[in-house]
GROMACS .gro file of C-alpha atoms in nm:
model
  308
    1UNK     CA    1   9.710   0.259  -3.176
    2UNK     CA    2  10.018   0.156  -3.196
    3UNK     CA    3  10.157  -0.206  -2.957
    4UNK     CA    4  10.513  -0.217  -2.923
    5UNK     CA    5  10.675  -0.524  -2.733
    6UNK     CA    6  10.820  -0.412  -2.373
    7UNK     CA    7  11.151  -0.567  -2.456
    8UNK     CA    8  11.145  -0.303  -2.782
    9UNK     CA    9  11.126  -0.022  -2.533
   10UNK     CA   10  11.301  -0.069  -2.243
   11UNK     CA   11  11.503   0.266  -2.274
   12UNK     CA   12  11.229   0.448  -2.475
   13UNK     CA   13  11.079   0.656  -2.223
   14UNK     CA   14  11.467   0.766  -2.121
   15UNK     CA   15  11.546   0.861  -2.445
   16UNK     CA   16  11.197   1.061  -2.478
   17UNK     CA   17  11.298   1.250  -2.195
   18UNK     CA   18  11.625   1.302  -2.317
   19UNK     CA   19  11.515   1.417  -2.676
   20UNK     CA   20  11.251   1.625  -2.524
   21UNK     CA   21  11.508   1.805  -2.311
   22UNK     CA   22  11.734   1.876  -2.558
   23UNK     CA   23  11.503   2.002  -2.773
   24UNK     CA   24  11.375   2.260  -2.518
   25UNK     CA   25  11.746   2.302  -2.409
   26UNK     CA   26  11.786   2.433  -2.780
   27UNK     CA   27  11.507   2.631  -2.814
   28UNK     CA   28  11.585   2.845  -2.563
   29UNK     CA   29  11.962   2.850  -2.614
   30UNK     CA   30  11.845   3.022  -2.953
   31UNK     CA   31  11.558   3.230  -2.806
   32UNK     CA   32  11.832   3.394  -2.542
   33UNK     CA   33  11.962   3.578  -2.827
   34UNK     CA   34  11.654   3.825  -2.824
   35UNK     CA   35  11.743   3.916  -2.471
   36UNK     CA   36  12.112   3.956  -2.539
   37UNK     CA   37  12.219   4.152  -2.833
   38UNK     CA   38  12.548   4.147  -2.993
   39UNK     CA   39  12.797   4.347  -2.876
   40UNK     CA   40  12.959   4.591  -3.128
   41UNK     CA   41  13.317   4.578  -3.170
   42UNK     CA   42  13.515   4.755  -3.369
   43UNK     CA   43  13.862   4.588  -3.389
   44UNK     CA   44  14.202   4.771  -3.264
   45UNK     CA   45  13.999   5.040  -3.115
   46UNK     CA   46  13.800   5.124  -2.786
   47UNK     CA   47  13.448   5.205  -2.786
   48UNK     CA   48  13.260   5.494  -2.597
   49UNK     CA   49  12.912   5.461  -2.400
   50UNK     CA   50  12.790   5.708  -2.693
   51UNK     CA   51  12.914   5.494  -2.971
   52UNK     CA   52  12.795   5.185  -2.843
   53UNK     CA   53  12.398   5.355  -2.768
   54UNK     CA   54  12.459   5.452  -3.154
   55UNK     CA   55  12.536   5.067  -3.250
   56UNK     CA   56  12.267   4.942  -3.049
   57UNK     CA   57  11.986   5.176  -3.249
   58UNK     CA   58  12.104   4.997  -3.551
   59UNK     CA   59  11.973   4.693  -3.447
   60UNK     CA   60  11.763   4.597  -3.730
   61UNK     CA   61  11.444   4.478  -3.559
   62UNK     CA   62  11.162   4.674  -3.772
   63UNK     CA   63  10.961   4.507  -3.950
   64UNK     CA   64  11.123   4.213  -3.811
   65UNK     CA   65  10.976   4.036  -3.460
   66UNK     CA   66  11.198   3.824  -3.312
   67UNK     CA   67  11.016   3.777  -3.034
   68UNK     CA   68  10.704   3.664  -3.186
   69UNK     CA   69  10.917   3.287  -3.193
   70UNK     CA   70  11.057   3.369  -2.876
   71UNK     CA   71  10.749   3.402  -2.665
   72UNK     CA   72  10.593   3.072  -2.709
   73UNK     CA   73  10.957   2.940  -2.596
   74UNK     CA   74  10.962   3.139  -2.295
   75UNK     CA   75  10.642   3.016  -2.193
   76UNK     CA   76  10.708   2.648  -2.254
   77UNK     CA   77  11.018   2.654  -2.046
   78UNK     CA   78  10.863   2.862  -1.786
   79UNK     CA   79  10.564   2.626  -1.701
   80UNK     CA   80  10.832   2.279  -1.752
   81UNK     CA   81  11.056   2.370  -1.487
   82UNK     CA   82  10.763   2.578  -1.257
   83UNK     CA   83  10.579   2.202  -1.304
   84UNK     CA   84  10.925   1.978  -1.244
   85UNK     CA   85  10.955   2.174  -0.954
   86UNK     CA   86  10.668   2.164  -0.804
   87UNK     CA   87  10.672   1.804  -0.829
   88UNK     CA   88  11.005   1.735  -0.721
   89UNK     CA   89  10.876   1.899  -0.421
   90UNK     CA   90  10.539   1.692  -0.419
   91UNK     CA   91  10.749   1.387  -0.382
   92UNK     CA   92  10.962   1.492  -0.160
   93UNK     CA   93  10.700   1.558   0.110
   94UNK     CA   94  10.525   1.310   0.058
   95UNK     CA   95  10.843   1.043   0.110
   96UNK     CA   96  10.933   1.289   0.401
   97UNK     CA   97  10.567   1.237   0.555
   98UNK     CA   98  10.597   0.834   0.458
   99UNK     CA   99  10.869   0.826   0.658
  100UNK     CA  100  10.763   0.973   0.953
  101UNK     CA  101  10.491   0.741   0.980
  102UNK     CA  102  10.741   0.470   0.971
  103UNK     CA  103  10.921   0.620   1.232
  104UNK     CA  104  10.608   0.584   1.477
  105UNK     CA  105  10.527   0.286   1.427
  106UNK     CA  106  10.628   0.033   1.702
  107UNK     CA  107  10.940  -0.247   1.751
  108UNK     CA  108  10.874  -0.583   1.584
  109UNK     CA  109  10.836  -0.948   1.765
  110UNK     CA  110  11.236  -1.041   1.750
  111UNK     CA  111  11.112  -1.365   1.609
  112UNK     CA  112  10.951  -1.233   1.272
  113UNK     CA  113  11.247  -1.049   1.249
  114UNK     CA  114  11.454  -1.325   1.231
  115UNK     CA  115  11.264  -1.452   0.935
  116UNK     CA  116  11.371  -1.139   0.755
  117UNK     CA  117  11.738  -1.130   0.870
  118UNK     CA  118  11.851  -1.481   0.751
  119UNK     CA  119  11.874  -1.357   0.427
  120UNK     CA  120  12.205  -1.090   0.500
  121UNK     CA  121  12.009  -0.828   0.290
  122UNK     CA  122  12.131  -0.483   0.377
  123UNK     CA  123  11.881  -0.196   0.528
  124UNK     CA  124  11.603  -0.396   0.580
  125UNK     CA  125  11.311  -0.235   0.831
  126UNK     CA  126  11.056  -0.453   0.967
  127UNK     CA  127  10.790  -0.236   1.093
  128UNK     CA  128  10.509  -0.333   1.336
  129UNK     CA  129  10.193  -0.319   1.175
  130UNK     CA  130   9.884  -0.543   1.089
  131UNK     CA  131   9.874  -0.397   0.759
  132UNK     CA  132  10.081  -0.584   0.443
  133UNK     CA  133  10.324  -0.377   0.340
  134UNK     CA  134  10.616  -0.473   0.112
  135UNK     CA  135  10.820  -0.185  -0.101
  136UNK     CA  136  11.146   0.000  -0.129
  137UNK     CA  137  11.214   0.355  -0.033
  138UNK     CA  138  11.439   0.593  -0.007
  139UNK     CA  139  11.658   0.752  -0.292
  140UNK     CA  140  12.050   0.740  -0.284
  141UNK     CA  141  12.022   0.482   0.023
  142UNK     CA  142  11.705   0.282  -0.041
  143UNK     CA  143  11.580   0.039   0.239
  144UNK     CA  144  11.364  -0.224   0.211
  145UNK     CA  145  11.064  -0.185   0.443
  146UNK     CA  146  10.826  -0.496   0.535
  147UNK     CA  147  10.533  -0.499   0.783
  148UNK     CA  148  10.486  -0.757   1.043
  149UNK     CA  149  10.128  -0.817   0.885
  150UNK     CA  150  10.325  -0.958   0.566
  151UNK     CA  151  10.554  -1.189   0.746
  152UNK     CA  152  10.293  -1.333   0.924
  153UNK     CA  153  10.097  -1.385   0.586
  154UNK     CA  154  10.367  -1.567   0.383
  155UNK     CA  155  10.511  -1.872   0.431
  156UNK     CA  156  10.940  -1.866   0.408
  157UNK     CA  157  10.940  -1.936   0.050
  158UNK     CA  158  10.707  -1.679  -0.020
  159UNK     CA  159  10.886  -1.406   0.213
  160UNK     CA  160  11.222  -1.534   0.032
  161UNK     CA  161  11.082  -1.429  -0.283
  162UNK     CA  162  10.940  -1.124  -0.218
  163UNK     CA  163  11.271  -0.987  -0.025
  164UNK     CA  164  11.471  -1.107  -0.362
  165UNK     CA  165  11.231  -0.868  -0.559
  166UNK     CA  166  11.278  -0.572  -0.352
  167UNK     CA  167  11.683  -0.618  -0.293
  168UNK     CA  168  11.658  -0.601  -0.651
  169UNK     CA  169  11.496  -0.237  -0.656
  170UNK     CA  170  11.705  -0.172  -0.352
  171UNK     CA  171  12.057  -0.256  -0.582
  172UNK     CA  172  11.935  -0.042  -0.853
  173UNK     CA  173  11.763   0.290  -0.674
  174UNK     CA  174  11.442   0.243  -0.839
  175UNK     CA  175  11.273   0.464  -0.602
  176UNK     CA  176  11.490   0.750  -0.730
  177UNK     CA  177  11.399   0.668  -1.082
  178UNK     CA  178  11.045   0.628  -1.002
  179UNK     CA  179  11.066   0.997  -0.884
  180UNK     CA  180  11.257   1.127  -1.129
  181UNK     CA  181  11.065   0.947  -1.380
  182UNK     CA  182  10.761   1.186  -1.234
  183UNK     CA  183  10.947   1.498  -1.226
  184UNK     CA  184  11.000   1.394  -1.592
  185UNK     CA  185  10.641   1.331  -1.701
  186UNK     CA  186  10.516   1.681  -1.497
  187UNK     CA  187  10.789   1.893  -1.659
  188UNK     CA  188  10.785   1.713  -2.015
  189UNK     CA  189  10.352   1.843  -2.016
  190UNK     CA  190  10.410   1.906  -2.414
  191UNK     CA  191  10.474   1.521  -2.500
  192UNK     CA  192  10.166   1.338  -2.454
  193UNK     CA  193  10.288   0.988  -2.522
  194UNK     CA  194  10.531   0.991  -2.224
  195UNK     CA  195  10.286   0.847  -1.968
  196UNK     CA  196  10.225   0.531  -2.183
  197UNK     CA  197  10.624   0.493  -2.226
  198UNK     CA  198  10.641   0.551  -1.828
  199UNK     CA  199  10.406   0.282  -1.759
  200UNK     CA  200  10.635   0.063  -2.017
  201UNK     CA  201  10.913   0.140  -1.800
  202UNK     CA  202  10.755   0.059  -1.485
  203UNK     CA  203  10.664  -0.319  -1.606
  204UNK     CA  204  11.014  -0.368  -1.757
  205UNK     CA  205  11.144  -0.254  -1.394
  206UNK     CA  206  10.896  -0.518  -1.225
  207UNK     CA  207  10.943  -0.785  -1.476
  208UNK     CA  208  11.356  -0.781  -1.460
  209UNK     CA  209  11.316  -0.753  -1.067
  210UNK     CA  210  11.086  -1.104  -1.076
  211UNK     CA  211  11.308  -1.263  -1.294
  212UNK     CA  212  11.566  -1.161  -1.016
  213UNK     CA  213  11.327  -1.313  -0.762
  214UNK     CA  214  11.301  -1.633  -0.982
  215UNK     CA  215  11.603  -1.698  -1.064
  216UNK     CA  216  11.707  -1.745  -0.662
  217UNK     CA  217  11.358  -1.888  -0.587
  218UNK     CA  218  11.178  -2.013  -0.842
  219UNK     CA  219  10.894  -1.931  -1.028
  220UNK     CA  220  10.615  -2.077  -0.843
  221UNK     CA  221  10.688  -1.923  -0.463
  222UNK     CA  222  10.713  -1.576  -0.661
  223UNK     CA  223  10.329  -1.639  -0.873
  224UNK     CA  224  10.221  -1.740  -0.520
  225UNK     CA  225  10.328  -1.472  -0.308
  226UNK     CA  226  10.168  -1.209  -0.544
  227UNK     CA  227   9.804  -1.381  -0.532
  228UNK     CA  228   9.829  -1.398  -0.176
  229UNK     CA  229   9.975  -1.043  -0.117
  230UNK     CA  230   9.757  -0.871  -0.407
  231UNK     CA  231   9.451  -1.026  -0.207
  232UNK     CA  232   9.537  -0.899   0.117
  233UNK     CA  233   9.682  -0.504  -0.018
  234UNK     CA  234   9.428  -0.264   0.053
  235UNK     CA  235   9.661   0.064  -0.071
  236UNK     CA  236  10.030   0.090  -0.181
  237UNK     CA  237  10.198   0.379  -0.043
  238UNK     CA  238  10.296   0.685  -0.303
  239UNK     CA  239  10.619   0.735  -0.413
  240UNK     CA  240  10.774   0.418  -0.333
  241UNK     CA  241  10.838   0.093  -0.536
  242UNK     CA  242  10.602  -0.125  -0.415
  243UNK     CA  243  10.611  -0.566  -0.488
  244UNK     CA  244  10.268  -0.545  -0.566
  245UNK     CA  245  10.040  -0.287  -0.774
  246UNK     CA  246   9.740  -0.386  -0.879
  247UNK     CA  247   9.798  -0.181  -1.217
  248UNK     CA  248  10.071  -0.378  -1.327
  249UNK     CA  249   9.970  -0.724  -1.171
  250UNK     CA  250   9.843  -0.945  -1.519
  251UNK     CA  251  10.109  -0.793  -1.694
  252UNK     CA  252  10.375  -0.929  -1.444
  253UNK     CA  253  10.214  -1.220  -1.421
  254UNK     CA  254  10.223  -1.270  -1.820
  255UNK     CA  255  10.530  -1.246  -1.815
  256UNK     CA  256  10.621  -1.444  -1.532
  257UNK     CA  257  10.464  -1.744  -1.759
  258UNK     CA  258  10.690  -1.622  -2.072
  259UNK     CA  259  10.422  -1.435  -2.266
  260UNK     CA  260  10.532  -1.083  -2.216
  261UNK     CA  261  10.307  -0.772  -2.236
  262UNK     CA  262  10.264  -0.533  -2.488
  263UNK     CA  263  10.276  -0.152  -2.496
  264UNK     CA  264   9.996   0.042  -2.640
  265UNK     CA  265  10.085   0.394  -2.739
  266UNK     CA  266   9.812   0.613  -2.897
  267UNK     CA  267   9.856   0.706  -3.221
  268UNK     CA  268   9.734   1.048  -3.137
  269UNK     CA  269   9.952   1.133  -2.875
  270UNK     CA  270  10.244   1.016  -3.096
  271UNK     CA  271  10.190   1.219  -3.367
  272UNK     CA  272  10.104   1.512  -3.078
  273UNK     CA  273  10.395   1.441  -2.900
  274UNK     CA  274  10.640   1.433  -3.249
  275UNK     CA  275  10.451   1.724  -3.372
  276UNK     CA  276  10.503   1.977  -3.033
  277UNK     CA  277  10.880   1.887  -3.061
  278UNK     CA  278  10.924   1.969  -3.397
  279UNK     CA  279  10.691   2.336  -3.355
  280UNK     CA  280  10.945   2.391  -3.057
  281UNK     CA  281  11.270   2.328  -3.237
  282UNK     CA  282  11.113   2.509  -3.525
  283UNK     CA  283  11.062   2.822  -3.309
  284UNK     CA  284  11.415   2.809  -3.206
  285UNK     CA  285  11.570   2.758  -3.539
  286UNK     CA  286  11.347   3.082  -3.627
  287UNK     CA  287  11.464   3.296  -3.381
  288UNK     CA  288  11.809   3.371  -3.487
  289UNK     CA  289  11.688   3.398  -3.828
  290UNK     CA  290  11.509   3.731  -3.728
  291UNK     CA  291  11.770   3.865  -3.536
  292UNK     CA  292  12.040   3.989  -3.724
  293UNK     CA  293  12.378   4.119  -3.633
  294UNK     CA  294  12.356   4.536  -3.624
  295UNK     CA  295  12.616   4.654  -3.868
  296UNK     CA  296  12.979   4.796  -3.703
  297UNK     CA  297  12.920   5.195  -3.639
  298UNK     CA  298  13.299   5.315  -3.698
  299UNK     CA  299  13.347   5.425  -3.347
  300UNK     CA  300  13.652   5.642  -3.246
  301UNK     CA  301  13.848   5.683  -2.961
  302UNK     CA  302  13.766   6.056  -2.775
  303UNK     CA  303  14.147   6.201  -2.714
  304UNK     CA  304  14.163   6.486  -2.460
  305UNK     CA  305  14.457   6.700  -2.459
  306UNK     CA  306  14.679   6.757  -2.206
  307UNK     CA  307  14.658   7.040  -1.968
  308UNK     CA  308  14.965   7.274  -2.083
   0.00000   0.00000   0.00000
């Protein structure tokens, strides 16, 4: 097992992705060529549909399987993007369906609202509801949506702080990198150790938006809004950045008291997840290698003499 500090990976599970896409990216730039042979040319003269049947039967390819690499390819980027897709449309529904519920719920007391709007924040929904609620949604306009049931929980303090942390998810759309960060993980099915780097990104995203929360309000109304609110939670909606998840709760509160968490990746996933991304840039390398370029067929132009 292998602990890595969060600070140490903060971008780690972005550049996973990254490396991981570029890798498939390649693999099937290179595995393309077995689809799409190379064209014969013969320079300073046209070619014929005969001729250029005649090149295409010289393509060497007996004895020789290019497509043995090129299958396994194929089928890798096949199920990535069926899977990102189908998960990109998973959290799109179910954001679509969170958001209709908002919609019918009913108008807030104008007083708790007030407690909400001395703060200027921008796009800030107070729903109507017993229920404690507290998270950001939305993806290129991200609002900040708190329930009645949580105003009437917190004193102002507490409320101030836990506003602070959401305007600070709210500034930096980390709704849409929540999601993406899914899409990622779903597609990406070949590199195991990406779910341990995604939960290492999701407590460096809590962690920098407390210290945002602290640094306006202090450290104790922030430790004592989350023991109150994590006591009262019952479920955090999916696909949304919520202020509180019980997941991620000691780890924020570690670092909240300057002893921050540590990542554990395991070491068999790591050497799974290095492993499948060298086999797949392997394959692609290989392809090319077992294609090669037919030889030029000396191809002349047909000249038909003119009626007399």
């Amino acid at each position: 097992i292998f602990s890595i500090g969060i600070a140490a990976v903060r971008r780690s599970f972005w550049l996973l992705v990254t490396v991981a896409l570029g890798v498939e990216a390649t693999a099937a730039f290179f595995a393309q060529r077995v689809l799409v042979q190379v064209a014969c040319y013969v320079p300073g003269r046209s070619t014929n549909v005969a001729g250029m049947y005649a090149c295409v039967e010289q393509v060497p390819l007996v004895g020789r399987r290019p497509w043995l690499p090129a299958l396994p390819i194929g089928v890798v980027v096949v199920v990535s993007v069926g899977l990102g897709c189908y998960e990109c449309v998973r959290q799109l529904l179910r954001l679509h369906r969170l958001q209709r519920s908002l919609r019918s719920l009913g108008e807030p007391p104008a007083g708790l609202v007030d407690r909400v709007a001395h703060l200027g924040l921008r796009a800030v929904q107070v729903v109507a509801t017993d229920e404690v609620l507290c998270f950001c949604i939305g993806l290129l306009r991200p609002r900040i949506v708190v329930s009645t049931g949580l105003v009437e929980l917190l004193d102002q303090a507490e409320l101030d702080a836990v506003l602070a942390h959401e305007a600070s998810h709210q500034r930096r759309r980390d709704p849409l990198r929540l999601m993406v960060a899914n899409v990622a993980m779903r597609g990406l099915f070949f590199v195991p150790a990406l779910p341990d780097l995604a939960r290492a990104a999701r407590v460096t995203t809590e962690v920098e938006a407390d210290a945002a929360a602290v640094d306006r309000y202090g450290n104790s109304s922030l430790i004592r809004a989350l023991k109150t609110v994590l006591g009262a939670v019952s479920r955090t909606p999916v696909g949304v950045s919520p202020m509180v998840a019980s997941d991620l709760m000691s780890d924020r509160v570690q670092a909240l008291g300057g002893n921050y968490p540590r990542v554990v990746i395991g070491r068999r996933r790591f050497v799974a997840s290095i492993a499948a991304l060298a086999v797949l840039l392997t394959l692609g390398f290989a392809v090319p290698s077992a294609t090669k370029t037919p030889p030029l067929v000396p191809v002349h132009r047909i000249v038909v003499p003119p009626r007399s």
